[in-house]
mmCIF file of C-alpha atoms and ligand atoms in Angstrom:
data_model
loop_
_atom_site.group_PDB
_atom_site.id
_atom_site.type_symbol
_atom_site.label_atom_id
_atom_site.label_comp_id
_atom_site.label_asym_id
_atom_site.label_seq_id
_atom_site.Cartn_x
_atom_site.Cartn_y
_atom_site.Cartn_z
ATOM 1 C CA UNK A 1 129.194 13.209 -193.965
ATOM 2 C CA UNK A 2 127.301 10.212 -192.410
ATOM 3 C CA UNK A 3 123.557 11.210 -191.381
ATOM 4 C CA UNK A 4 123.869 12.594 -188.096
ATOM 5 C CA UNK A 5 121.828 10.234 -185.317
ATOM 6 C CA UNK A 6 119.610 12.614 -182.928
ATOM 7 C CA UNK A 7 122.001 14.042 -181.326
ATOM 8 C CA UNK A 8 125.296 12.654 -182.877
ATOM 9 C CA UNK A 9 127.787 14.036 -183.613
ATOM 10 C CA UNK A 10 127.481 16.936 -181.134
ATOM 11 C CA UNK A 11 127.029 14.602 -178.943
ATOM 12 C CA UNK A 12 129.733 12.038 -178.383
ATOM 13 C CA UNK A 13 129.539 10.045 -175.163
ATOM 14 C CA UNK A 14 133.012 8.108 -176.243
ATOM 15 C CA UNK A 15 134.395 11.026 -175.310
ATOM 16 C CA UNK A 16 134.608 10.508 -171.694
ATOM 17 C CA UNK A 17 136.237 7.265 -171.992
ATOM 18 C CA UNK A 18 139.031 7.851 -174.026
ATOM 19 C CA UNK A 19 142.153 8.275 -171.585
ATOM 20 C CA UNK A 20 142.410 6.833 -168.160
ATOM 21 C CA UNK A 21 142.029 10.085 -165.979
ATOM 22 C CA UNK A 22 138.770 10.890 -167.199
ATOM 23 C CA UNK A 23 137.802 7.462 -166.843
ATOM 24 C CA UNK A 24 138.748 8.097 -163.221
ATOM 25 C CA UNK A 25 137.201 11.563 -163.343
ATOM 26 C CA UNK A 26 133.661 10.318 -164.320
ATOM 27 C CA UNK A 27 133.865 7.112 -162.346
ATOM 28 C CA UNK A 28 130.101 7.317 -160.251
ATOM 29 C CA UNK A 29 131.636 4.785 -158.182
ATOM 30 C CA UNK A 30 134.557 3.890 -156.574
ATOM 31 C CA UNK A 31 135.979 1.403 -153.675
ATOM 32 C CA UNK A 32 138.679 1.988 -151.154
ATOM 33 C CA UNK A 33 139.629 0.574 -148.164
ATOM 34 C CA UNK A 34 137.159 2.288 -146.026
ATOM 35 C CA UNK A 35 134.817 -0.195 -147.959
ATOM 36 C CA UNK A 36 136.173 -3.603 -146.682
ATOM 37 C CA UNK A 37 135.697 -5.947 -143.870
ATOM 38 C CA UNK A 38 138.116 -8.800 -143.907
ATOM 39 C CA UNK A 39 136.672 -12.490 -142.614
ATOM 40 C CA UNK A 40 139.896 -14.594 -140.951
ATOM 41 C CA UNK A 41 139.624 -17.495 -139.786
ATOM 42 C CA UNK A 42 141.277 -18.313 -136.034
ATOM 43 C CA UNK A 43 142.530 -22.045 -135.484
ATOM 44 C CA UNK A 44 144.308 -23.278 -131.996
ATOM 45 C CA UNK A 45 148.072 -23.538 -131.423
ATOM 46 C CA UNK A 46 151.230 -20.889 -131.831
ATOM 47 C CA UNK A 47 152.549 -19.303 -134.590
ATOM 48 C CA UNK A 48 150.416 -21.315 -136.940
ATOM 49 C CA UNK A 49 148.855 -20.911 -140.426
ATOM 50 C CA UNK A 50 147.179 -23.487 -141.725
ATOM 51 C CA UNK A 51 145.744 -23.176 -145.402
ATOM 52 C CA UNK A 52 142.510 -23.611 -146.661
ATOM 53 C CA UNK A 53 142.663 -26.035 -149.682
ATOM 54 C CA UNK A 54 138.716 -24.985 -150.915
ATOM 55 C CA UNK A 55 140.290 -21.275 -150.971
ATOM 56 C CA UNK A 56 143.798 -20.543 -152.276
ATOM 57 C CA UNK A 57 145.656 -17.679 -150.551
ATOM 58 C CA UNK A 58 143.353 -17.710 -147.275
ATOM 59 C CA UNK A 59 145.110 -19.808 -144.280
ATOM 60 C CA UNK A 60 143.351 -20.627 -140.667
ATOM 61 C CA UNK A 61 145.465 -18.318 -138.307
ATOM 62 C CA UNK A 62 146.802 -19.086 -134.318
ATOM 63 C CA UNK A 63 145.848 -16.017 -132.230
ATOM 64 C CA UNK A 64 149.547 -14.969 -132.165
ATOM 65 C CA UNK A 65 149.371 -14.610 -136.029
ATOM 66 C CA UNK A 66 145.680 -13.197 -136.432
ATOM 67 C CA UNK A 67 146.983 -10.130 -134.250
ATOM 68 C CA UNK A 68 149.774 -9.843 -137.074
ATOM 69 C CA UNK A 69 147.098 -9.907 -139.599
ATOM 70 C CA UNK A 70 144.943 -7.424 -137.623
ATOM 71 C CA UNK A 71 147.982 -4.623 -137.401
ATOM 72 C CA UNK A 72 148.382 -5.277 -141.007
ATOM 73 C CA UNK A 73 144.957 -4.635 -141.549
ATOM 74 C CA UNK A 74 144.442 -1.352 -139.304
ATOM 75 C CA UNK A 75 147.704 -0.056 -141.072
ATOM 76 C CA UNK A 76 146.122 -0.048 -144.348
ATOM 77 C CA UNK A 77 143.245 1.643 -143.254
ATOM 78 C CA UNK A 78 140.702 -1.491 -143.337
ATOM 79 C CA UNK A 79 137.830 -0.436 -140.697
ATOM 80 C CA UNK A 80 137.286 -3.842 -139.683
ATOM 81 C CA UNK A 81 137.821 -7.777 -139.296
ATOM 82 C CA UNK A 82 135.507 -10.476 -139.104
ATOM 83 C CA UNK A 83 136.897 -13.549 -136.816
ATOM 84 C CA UNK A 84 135.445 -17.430 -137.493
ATOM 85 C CA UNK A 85 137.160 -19.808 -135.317
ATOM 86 C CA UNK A 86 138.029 -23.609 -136.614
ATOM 87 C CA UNK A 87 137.007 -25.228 -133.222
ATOM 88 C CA UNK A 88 138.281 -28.358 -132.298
ATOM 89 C CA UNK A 89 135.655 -31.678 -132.424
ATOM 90 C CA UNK A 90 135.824 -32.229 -128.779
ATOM 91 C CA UNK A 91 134.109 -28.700 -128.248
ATOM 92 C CA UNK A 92 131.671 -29.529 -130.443
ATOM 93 C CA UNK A 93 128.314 -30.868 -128.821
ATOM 94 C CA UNK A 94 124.516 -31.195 -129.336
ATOM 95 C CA UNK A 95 124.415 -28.288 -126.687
ATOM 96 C CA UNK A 96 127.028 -26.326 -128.123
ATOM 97 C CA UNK A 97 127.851 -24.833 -124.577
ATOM 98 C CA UNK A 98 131.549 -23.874 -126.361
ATOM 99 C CA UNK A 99 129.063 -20.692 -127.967
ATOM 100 C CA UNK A 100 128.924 -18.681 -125.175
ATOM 101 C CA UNK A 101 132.608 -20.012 -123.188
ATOM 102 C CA UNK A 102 134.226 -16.978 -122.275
ATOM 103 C CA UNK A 103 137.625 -18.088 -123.032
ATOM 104 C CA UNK A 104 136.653 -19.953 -126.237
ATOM 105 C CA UNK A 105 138.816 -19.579 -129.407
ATOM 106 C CA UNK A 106 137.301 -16.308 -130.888
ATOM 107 C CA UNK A 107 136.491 -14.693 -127.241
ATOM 108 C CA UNK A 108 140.068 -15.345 -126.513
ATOM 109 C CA UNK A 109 141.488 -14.152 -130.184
ATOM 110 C CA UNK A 110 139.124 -10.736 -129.734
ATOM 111 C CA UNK A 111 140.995 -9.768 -125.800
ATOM 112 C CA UNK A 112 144.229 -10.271 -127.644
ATOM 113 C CA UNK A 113 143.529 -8.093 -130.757
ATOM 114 C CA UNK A 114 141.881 -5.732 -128.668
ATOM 115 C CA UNK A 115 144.964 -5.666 -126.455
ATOM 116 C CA UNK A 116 147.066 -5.245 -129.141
ATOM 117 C CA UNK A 117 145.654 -3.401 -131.917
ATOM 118 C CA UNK A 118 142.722 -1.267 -130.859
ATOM 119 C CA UNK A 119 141.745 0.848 -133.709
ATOM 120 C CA UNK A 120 140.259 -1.820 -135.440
ATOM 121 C CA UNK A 121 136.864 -3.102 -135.627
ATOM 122 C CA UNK A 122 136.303 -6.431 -134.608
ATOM 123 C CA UNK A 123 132.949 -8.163 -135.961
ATOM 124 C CA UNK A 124 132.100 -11.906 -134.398
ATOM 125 C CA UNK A 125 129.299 -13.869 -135.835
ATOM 126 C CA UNK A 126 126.444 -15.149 -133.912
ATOM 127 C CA UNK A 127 125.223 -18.686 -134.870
ATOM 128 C CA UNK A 128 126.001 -22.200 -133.213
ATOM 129 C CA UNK A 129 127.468 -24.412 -136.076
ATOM 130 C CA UNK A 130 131.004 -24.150 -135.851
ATOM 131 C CA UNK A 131 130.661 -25.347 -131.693
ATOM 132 C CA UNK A 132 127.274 -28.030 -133.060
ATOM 133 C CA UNK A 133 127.973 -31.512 -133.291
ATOM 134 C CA UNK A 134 125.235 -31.367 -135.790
ATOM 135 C CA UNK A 135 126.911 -29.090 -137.533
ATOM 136 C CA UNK A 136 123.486 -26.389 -138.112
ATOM 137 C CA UNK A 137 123.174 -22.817 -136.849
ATOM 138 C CA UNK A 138 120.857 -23.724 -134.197
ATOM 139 C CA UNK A 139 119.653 -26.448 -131.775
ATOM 140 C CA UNK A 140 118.444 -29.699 -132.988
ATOM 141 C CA UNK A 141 115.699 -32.313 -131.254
ATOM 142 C CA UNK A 142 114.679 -35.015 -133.294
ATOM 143 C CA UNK A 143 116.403 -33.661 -136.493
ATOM 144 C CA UNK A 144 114.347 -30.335 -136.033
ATOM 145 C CA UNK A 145 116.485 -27.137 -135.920
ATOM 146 C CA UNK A 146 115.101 -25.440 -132.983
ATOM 147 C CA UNK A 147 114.130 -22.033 -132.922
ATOM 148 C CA UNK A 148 113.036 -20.735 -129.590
ATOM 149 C CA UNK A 149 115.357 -22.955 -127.357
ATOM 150 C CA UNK A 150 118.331 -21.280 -129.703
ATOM 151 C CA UNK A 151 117.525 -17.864 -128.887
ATOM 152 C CA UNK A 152 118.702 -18.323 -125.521
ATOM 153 C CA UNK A 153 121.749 -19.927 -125.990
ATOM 154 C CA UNK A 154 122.375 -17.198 -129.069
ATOM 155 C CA UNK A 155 121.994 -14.697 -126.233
ATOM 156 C CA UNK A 156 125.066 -16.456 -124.127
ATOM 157 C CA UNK A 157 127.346 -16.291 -127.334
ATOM 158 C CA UNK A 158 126.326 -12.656 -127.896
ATOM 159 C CA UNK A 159 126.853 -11.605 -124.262
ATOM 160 C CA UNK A 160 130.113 -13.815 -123.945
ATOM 161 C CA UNK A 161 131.460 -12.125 -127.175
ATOM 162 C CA UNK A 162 130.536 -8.457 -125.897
ATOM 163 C CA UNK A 163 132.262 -8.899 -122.413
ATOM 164 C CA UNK A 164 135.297 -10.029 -124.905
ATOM 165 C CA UNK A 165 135.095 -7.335 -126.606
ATOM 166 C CA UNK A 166 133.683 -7.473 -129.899
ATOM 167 C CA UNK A 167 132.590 -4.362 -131.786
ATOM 168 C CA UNK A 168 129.735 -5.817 -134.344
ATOM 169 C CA UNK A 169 127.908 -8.363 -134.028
ATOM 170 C CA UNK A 170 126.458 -10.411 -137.092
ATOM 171 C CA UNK A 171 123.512 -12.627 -136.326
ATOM 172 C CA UNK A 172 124.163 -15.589 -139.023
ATOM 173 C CA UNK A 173 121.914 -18.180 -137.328
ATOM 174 C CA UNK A 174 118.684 -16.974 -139.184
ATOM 175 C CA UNK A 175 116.613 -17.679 -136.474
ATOM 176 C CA UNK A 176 113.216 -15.696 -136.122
ATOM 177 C CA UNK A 177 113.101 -13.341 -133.154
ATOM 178 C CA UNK A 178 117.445 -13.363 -132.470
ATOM 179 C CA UNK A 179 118.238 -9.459 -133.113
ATOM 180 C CA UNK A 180 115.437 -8.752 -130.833
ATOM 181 C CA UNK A 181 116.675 -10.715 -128.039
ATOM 182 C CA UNK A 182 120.450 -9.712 -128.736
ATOM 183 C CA UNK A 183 119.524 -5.668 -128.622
ATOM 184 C CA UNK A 184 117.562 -6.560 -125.475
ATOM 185 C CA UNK A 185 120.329 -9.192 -123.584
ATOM 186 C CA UNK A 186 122.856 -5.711 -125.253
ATOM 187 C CA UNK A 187 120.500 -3.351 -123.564
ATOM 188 C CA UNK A 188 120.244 -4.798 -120.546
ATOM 189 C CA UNK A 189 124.094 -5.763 -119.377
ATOM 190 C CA UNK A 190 125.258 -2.170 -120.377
ATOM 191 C CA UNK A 191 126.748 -2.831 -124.010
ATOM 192 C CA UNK A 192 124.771 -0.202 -125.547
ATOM 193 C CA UNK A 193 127.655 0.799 -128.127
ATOM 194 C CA UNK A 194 128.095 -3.165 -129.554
ATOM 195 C CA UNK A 195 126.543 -2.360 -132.839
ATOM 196 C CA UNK A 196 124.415 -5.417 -134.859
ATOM 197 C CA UNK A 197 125.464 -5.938 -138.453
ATOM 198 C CA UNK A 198 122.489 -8.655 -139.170
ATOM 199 C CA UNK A 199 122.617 -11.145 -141.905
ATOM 200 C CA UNK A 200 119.245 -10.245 -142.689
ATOM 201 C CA UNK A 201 118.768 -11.732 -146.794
ATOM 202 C CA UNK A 202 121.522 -14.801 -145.606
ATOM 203 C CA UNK A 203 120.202 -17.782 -148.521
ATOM 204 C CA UNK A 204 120.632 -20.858 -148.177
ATOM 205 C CA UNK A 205 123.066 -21.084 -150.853
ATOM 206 C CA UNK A 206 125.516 -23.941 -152.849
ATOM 207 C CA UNK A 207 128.063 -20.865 -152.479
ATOM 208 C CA UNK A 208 129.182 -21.975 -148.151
ATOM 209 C CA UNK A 209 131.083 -25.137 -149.189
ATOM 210 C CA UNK A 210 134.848 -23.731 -148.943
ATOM 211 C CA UNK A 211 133.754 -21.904 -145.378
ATOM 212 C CA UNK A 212 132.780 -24.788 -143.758
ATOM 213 C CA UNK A 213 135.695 -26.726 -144.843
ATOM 214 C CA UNK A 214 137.533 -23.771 -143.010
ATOM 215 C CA UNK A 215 135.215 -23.562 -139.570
ATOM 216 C CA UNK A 216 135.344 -27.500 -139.693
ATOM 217 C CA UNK A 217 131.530 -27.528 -140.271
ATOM 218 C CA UNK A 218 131.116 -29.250 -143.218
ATOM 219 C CA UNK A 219 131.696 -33.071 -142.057
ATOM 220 C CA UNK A 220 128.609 -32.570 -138.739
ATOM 221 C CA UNK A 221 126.297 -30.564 -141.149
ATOM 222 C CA UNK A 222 123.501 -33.645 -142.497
ATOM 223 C CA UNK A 223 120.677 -32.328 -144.404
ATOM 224 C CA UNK A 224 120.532 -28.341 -145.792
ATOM 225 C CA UNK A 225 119.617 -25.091 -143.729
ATOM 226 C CA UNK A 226 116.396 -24.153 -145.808
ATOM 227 C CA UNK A 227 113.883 -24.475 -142.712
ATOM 228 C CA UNK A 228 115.752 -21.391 -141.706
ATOM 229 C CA UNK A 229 117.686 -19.434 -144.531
ATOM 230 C CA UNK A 230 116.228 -18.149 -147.409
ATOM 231 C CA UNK A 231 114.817 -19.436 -150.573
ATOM 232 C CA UNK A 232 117.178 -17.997 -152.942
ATOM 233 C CA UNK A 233 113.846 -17.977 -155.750
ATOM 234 C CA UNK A 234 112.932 -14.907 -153.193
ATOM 235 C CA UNK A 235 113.052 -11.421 -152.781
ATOM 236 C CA UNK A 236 110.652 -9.889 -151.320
ATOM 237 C CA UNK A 237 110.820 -11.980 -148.562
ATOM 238 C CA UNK A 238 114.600 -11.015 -148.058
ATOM 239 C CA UNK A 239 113.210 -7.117 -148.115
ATOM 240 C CA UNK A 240 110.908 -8.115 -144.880
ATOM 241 C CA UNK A 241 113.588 -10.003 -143.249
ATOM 242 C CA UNK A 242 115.623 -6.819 -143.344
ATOM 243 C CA UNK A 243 112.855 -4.266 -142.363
ATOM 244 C CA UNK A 244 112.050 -6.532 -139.237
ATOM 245 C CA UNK A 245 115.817 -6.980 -138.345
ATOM 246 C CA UNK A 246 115.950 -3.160 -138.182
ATOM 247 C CA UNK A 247 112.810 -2.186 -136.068
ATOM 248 C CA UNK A 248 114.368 -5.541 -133.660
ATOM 249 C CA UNK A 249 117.357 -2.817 -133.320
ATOM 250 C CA UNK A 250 119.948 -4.067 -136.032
ATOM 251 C CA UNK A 251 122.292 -0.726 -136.976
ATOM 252 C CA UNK A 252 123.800 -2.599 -140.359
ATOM 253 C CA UNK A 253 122.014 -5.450 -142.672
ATOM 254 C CA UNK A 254 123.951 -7.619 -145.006
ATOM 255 C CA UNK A 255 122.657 -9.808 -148.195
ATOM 256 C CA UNK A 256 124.619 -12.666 -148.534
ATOM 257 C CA UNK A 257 125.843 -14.510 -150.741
ATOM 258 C CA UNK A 258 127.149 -11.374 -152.601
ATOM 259 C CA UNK A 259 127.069 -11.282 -156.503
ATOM 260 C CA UNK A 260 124.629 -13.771 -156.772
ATOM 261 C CA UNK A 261 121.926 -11.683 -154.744
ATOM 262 C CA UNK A 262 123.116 -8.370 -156.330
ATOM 263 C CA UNK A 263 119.789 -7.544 -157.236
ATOM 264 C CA UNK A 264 118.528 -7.688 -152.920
ATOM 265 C CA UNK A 265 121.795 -5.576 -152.424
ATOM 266 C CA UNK A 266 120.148 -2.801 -154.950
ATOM 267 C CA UNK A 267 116.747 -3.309 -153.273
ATOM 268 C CA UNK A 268 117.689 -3.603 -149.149
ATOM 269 C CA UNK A 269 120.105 -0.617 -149.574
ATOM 270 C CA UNK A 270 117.753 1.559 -151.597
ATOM 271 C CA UNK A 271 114.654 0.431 -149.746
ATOM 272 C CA UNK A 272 115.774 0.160 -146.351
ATOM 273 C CA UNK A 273 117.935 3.421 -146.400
ATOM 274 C CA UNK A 274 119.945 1.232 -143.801
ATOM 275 C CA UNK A 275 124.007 0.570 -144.136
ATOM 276 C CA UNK A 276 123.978 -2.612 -146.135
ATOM 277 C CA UNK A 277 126.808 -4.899 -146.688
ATOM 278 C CA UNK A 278 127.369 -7.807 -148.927
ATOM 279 C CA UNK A 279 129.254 -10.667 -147.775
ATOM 280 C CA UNK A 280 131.088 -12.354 -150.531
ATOM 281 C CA UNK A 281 131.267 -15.524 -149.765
ATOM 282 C CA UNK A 282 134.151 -18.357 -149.621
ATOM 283 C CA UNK A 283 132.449 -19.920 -153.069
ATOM 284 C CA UNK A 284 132.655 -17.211 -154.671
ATOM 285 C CA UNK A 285 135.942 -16.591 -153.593
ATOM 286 C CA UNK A 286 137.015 -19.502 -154.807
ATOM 287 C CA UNK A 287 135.269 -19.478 -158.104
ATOM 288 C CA UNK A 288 137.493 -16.548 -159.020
ATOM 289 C CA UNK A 289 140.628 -18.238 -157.534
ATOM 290 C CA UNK A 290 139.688 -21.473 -159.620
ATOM 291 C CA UNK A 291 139.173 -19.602 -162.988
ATOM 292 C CA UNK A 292 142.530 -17.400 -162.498
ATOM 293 C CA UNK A 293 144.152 -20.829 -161.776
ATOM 294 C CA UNK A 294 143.142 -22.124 -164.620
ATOM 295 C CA UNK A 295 143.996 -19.350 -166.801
ATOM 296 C CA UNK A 296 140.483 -18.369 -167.725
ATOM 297 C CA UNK A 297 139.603 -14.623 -166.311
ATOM 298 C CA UNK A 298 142.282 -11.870 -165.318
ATOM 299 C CA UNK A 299 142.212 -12.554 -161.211
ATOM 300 C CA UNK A 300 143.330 -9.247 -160.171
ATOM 301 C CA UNK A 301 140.603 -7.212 -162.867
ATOM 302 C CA UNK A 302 138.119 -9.466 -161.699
ATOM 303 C CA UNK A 303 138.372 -9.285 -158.030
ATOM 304 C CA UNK A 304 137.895 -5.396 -158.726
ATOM 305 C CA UNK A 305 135.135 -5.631 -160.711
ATOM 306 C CA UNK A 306 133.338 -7.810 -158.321
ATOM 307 C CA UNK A 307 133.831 -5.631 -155.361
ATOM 308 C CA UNK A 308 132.803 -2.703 -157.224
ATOM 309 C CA UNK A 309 129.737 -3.983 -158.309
ATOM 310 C CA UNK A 310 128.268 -4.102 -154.743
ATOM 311 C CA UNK A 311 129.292 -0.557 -154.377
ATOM 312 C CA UNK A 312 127.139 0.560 -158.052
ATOM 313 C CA UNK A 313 124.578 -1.778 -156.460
ATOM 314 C CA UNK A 314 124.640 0.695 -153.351
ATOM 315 C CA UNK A 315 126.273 -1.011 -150.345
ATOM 316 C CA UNK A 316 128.179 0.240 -147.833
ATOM 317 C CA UNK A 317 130.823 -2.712 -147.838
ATOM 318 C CA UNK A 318 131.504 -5.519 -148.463
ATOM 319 C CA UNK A 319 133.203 -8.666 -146.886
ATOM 320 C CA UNK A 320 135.592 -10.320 -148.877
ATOM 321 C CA UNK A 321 138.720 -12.697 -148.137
ATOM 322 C CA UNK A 322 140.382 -10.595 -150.717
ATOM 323 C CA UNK A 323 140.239 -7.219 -148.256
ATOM 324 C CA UNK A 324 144.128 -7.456 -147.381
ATOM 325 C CA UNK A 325 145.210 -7.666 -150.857
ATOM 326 C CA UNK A 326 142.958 -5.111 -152.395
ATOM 327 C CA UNK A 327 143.879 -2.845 -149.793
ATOM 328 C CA UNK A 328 147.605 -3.358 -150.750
ATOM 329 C CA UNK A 329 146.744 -2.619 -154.078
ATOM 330 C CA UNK A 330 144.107 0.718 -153.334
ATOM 331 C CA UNK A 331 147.479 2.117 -151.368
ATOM 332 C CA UNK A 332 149.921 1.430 -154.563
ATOM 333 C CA UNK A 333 150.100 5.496 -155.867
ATOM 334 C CA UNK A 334 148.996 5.924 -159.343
ATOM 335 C CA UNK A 335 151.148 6.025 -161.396
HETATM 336 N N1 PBG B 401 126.213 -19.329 -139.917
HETATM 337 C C1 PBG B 401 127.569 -19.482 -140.099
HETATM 338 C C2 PBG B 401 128.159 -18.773 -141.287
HETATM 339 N N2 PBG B 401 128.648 -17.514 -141.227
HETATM 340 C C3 PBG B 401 129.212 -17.208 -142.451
HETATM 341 C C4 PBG B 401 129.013 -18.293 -143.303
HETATM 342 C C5 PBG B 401 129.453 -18.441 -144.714
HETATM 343 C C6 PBG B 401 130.516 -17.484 -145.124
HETATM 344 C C7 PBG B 401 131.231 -17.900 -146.405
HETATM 345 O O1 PBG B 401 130.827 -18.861 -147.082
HETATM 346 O O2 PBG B 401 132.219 -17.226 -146.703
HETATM 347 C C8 PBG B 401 128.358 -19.272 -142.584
HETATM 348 C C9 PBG B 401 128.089 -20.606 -143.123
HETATM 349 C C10 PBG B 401 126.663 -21.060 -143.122
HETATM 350 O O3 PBG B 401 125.770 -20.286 -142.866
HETATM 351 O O4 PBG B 401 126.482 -22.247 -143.397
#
């Protein structure tokens, strides 16, 4: 008989991890589709998909097929969808009036999900690259991203994508003072019910590359974003960011990039006490697509593990390009 530990051998934690239903049956954590916000990206044209080289499996849609998507989406029980539009270089300018166009790419993509499928969320991000010439999230004089002169214009987008239609929306711009004037410009023109998800901790992160490739951002973009997102060597910086984004009347706050910030999605959820999402991003989509590729990590155990890790970490959700397919596979009975 070996010596018996402190509590061994009446005490044998194995034993909840020996078959696969008790596995299940002790799980503290799980993820369904309730859990998931899907991120597709809206190009021009008819019965189009384009793909995304940067991120295998995850094509630019037309309208026509991004209402497809959308009723595939809402059948599996996915709450909502986030839409980023590729818009085309002409639209983009210094001004980037194409933000708040009524009939712009994303506006027009919402009226015809709405139309057509209406028991999904739609979520629209508010932020001026993908219609700036100079390819950042706000104005720019003199090579200085502009804060207060983008507040207004952010307020044009956000009222231009509520008249459309939009459920959420998801300040990404980073600018100080935008939920505030977005709950107020809400307020005001009777959208009361248009909740905020804001991307409160947003970094300014290596992890973007592949999204901007797919909102056509990349190429206008000169310099970085770090005079307005957030030093990733911080955190509790990230924690005020989120407090003040709530008392400006955000419902939702997101950390993002996801796995990389983990440790903000443990902290914002737990100190906050506010629904907190984790948005993970195109690189590290395409980290895990890369790896599989190349025959180095099991794709389909690793997707799961890194969605279920924001949910131990305590959030709410969690975007992910992988939503559809995951929600395919939470459906599958077990066998
Ligand atoms: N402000 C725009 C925006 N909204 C979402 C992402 C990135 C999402 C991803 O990488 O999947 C970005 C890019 C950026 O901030 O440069």
């Amino acid at each position: 008989m070996i010596t018996p530990a402190a509590h061994f051998p009446m005490s044998r934690p194995r034993r909840l991890r020996q078959t696969e239903w008790m596995r299940r049956l002790v799980s503290e954590n799980t993820l369904t589709a309730a859990d998931l916000i899907w991120p597709i990206f809206i190009c021009d044209g008819q019965d189009v998909e384009e793909p995304i080289e940067s991120m295998p499996g995850v094509s630019r849609m037309s309208i026509d097929r991004a209402v497809i998507a959308a009723n595939e989406a809402a059948n599996l029980e996915i709450p909502a969808i986030a839409l980023f539009p590729n818009t085309p270089d002409a639209l983009k300018t210094p001004d980037c009036a194409e933000a708040f166009n009524p009939d712009n790419l994303v506006n027009r993509a919402t009226r015809a999900i709405k139309q057509n499928v209406p028991d999904i969320g739609i979520m629209l991000d508010v932020a001026l690259d993908p219609y700036n010439s100079d390819g950042h999230d706000g104005l720019v004089r003199d090579g200085v991203v502009l804060n207060d002169e983008t507040l207004f214009v952010l307020e044009k987008q956000a009222l231009s994508h509520a008249e459309a239609g939009a459920d959420i929306l998801g300040p990404s711009d980073m600018m100080d003072g935008r939920v505030g004037m977005i709950r107020q410009a809400l307020e005001q023109h009777e959208y009361q019910n248009v909740a905020i998800m804001a991307y409160s901790a947003k970094y300014a992160s290596a992890f973007y590359g592949p999204f901007r490739d797919a909102v056509g951002a990349s190429g206008a973009l000169k310099g970085d974003k770090a005079t307005y997102q957030l030093n990733p060597a911080n955190s509790d910086e990230a924690l005020r960011m989120a407090m003040r984004d709530i008392a400006e009347g955000a419902d939702m706050v997101m950390v993002k990039p996801g796995m990389p910030y983990l440790d903000l999605c443990q902290r914002v959820a737990n100190e906050t006490g506010a629904p907190t999402y984790a948005y993970q991003v195109s690189g590290e989509y395409a980290m895990i697509e890369a790896a599989a590729q190349n025959g180095w990590i099991d794709r389909d155990k690793a997707i799961m593990e890194a969605l279920l890790a924001f949910k131990r970490a305590g959030c709410s959700g969690i975007l992910t390009y992988h939503a559809l397919e995951i929600a395919k596979k939470l459906a599958e009975p077990i066998l």
